[in-house]
Each structure stands twice: as C-alpha cells, then as structure tokens.
PDB file of C-alpha atoms in Angstrom:
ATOM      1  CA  UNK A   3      25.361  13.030 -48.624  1.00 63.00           C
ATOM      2  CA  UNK A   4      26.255  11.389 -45.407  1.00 73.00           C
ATOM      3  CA  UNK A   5      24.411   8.584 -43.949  1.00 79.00           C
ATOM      4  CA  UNK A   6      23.208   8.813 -40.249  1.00 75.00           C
ATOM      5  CA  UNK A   7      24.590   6.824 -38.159  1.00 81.00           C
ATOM      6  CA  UNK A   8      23.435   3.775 -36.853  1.00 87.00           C
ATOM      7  CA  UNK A   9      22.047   4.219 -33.595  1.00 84.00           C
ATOM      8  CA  UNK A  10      20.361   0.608 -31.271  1.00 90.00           C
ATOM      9  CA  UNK A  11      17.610   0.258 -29.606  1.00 92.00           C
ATOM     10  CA  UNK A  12      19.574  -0.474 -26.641  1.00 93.00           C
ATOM     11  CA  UNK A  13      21.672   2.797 -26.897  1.00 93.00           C
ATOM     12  CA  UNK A  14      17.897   4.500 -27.689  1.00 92.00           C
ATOM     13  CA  UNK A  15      16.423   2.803 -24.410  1.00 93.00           C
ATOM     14  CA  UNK A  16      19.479   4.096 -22.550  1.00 95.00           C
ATOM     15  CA  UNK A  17      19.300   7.444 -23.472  1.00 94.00           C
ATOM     16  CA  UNK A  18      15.555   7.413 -22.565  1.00 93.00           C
ATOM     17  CA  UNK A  19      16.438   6.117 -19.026  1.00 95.00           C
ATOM     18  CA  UNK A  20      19.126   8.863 -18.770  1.00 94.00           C
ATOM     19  CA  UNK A  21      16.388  11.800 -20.165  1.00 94.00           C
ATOM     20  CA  UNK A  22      13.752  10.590 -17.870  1.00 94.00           C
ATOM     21  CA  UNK A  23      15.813  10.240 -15.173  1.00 95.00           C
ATOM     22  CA  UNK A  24      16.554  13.735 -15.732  1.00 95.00           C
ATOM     23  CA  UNK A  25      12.711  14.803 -15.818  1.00 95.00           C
ATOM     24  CA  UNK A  26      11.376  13.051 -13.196  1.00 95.00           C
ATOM     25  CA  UNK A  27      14.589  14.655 -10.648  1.00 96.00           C
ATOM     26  CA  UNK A  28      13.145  17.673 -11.983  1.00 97.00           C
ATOM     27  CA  UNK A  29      10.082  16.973 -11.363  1.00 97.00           C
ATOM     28  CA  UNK A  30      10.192  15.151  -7.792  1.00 97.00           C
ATOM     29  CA  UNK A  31      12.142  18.732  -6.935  1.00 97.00           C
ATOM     30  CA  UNK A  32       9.097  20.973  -8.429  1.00 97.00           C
ATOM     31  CA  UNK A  33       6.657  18.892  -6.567  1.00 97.00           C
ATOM     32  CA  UNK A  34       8.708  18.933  -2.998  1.00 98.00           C
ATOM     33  CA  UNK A  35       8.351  22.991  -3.982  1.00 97.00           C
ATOM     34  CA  UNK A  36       5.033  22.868  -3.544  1.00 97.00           C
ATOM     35  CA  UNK A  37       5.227  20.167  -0.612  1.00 97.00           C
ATOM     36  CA  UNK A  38       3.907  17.355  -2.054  1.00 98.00           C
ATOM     37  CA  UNK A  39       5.710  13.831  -3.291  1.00 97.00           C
ATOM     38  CA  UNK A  40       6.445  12.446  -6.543  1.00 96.00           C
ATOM     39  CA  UNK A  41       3.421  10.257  -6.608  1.00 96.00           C
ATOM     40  CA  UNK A  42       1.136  13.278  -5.640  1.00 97.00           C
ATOM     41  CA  UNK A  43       2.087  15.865  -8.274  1.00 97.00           C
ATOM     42  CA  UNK A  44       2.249  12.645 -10.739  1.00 96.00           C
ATOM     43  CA  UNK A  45      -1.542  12.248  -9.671  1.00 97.00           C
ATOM     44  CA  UNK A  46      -2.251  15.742 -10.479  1.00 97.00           C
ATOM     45  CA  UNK A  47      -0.546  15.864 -13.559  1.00 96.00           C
ATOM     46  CA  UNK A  48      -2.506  12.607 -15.114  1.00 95.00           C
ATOM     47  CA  UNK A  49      -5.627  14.497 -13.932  1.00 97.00           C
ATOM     48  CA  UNK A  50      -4.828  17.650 -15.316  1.00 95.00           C
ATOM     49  CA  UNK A  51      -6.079  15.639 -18.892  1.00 93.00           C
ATOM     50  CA  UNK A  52      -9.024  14.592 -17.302  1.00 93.00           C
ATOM     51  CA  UNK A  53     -11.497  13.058 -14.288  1.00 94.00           C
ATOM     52  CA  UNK A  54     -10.841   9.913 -13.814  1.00 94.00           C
ATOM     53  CA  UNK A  55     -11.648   6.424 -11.889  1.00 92.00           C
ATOM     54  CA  UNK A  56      -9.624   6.084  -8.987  1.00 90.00           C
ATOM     55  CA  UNK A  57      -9.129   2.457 -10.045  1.00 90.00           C
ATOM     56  CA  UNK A  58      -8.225   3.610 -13.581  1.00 92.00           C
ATOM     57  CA  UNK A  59      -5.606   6.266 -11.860  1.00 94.00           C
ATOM     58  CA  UNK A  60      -4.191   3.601  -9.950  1.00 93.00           C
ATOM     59  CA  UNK A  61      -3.599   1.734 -13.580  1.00 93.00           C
ATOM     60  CA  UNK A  62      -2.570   4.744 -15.014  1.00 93.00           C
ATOM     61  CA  UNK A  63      -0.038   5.323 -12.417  1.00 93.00           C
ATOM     62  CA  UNK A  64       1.035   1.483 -11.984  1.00 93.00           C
ATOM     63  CA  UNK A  65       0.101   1.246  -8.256  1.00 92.00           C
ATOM     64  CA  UNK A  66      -2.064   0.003  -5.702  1.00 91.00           C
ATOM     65  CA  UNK A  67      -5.602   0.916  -6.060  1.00 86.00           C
ATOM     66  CA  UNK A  68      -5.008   1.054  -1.527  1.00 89.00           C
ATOM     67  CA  UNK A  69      -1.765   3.263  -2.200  1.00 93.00           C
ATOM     68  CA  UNK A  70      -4.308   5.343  -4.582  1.00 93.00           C
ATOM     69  CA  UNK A  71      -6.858   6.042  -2.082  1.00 93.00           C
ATOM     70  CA  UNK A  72      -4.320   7.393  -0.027  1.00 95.00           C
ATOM     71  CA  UNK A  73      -2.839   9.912  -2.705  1.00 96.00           C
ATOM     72  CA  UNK A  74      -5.672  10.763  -3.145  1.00 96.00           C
ATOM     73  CA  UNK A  75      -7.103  11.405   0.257  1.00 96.00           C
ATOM     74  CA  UNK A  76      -4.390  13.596   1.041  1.00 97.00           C
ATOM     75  CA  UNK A  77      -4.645  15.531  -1.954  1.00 98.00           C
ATOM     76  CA  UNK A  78      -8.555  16.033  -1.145  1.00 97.00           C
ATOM     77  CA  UNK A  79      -7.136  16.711   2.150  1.00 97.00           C
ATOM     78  CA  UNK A  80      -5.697  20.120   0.620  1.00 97.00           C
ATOM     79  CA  UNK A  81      -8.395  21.027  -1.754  1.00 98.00           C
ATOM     80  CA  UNK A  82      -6.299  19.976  -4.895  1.00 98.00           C
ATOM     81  CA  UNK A  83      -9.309  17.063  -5.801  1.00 98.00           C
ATOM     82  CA  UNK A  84     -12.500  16.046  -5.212  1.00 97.00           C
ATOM     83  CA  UNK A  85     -14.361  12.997  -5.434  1.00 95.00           C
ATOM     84  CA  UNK A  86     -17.424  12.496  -7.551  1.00 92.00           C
ATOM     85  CA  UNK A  87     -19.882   9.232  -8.340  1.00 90.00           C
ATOM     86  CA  UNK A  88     -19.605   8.459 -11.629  1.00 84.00           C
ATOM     87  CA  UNK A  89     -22.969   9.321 -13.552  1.00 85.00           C
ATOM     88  CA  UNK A  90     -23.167   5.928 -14.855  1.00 86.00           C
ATOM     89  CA  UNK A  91     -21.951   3.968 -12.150  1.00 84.00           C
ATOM     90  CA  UNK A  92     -22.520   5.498  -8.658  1.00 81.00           C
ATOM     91  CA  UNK A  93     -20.644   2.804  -7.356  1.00 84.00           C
ATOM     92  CA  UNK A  94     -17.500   4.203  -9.606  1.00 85.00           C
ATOM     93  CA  UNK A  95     -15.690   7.715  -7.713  1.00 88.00           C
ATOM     94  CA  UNK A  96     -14.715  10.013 -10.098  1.00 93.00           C
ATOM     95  CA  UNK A  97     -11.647  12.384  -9.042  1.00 96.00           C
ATOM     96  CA  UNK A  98     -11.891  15.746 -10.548  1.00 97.00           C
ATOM     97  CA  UNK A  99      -8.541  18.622 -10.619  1.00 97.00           C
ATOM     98  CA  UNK A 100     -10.035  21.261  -8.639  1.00 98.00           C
ATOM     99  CA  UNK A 101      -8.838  25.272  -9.457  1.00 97.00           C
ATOM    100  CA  UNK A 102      -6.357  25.050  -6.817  1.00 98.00           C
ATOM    101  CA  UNK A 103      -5.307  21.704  -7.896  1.00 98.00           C
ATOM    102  CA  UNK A 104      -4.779  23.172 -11.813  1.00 97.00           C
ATOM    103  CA  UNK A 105      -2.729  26.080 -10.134  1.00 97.00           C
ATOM    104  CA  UNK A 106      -0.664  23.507  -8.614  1.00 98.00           C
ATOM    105  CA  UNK A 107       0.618  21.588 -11.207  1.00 97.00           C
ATOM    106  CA  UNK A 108       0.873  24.276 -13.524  1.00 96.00           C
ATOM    107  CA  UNK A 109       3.225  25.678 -10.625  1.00 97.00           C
ATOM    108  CA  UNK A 110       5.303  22.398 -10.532  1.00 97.00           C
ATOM    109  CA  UNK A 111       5.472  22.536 -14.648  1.00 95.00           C
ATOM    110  CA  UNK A 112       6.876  26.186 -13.814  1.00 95.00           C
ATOM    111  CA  UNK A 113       9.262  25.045 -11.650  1.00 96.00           C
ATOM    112  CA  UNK A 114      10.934  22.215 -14.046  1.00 96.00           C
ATOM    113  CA  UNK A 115      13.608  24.702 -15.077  1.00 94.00           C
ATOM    114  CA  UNK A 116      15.484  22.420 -16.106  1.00 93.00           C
ATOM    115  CA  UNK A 117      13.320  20.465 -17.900  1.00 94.00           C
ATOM    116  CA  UNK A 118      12.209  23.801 -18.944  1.00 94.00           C
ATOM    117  CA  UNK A 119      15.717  25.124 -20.388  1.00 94.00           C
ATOM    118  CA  UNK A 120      16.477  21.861 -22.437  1.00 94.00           C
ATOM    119  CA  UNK A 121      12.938  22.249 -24.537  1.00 95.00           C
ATOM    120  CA  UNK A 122      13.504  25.756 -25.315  1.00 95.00           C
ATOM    121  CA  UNK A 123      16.789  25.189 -26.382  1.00 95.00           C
ATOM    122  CA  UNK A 124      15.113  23.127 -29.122  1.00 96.00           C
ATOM    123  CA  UNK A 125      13.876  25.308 -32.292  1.00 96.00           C
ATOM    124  CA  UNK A 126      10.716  24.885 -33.988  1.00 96.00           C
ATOM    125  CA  UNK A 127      11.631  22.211 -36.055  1.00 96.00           C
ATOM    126  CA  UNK A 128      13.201  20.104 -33.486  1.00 96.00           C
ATOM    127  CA  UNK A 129      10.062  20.577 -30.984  1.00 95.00           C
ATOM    128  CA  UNK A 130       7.662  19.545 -33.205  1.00 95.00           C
ATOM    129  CA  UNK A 131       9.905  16.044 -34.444  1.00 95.00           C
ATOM    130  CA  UNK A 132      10.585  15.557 -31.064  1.00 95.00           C
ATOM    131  CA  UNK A 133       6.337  16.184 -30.267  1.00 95.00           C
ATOM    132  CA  UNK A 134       5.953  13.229 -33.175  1.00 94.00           C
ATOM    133  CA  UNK A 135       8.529  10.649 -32.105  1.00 93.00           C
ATOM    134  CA  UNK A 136       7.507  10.731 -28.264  1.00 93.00           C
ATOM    135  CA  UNK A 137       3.649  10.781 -29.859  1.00 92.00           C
ATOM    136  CA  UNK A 138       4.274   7.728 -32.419  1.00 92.00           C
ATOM    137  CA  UNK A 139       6.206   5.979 -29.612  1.00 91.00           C
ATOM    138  CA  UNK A 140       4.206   6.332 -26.289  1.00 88.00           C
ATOM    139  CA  UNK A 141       0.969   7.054 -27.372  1.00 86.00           C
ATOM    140  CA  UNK A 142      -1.388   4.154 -27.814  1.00 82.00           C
ATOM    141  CA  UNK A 143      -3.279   4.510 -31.117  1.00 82.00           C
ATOM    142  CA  UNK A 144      -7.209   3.213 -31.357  1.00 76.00           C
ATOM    143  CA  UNK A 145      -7.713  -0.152 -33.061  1.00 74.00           C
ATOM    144  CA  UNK A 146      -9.897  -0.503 -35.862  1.00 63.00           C
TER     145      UNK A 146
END
C-alpha cells in the first residue's frame, strides 16, 4: 500500500488562494452578467440563506456597516431586497431576498460555468468528501 504524500499547510493554503481565486473571477464575471458588482451578488448570495441584520451582513461580508447601506440601497433600488424592522427590535432592519432577488443569484450560480464544469467533473464520492472537508474546515460548529 502506498502512503499519501505529505502535503503542508502552506502548500494547502496556497492551493485554496489559487481555487478561490478561481471562484470568485467566476463569480465577479456572473455577477457583471447580470450588472451588478462583486460585493452586490456576494450580498445576495449570503441572503439567499437567510434575512439578516444589515449590521450582521456587514460582519458577514467584512465591511463597513456605511459601505453596507449602500449595497444595499442599490440593490433595494432594483427590487432584489427589501428592508424590514426586526420583530424584536424595531430599531434592528432586517433585509429580506425578494423573488426577483432569488432569480438573480440563482442566475449568477448559472452562470459560474466554470466553477460549474470543475464540480461536475467530480463523481459522487469526491463531491460529497469535498462537501465534508470545506464543511469541517469553514463551518463554525456550536459550543457546548
């Protein structure tokens, strides 16, 4: 049986530079297709799990909650969000996906062909390792 071979964290880190590089071209290019920037279809996309705060957005996205507003002005601008107090909190605005704004990314995810071409060249068995390693990596796990 032969061993696997060693591979660093370093050489893991750059490969994940070089593969996310390589998404977010992808994506930046699907998102100009449906003329908006990076930062807007990156807005949709985190909303597409979800309402959320526009101060938790701006965390979520690493920017500005002033830089949020406007994202998110001009996506309310084309119907692709709306705005809504909080139940809780009326001083908290909610941002909500609207129809058109689900259309919309799913549109840019359509459009990541290459992005697109690389998963499906993956079989089962690869997809779902690759779904655990990105999950046990990147996804924060509750404390108890």
């Amino acid at each position: 049986m032969t061993e696997a071979p060693r591979v660093d964290t370093a050489q893991l880190m750059e490969l994940l530079s070089v593969s996310l590089g390589a998404y977010y071209g992808d994506f930046t290019v699907a998102a100009a297709g449906e003329n908006l920037t990076a930062s807007q279809g990156k807005a949709l996309t985190v909303l597409r799990r979800g309402p959320a705060a526009m101060r938790a957005l701006a965390e979520t996205m690493t920017c500005d909650a002033s830089n949020m507003t406007g994202i998110i002005d001009r996506l309310e601008k084309r119907a692709l969000v709306r705005r809504e107090p909080d139940p809780s909190d009326r001083r908290v605005k909610n941002v909500i996906l609207t129809a058109e704004g689900e259309r919309v990314t799913d549109a840019i995810r359509a459009k990541m062909r290459t992005t697109q071409a690389g998963l499906d060249g993956l079989d089962d068995e690869d997809r779902a390792s690759l779904y655990t390693l990105l999950e046990r990596v990147f996804v924060p796990r509750p404390t108890a």
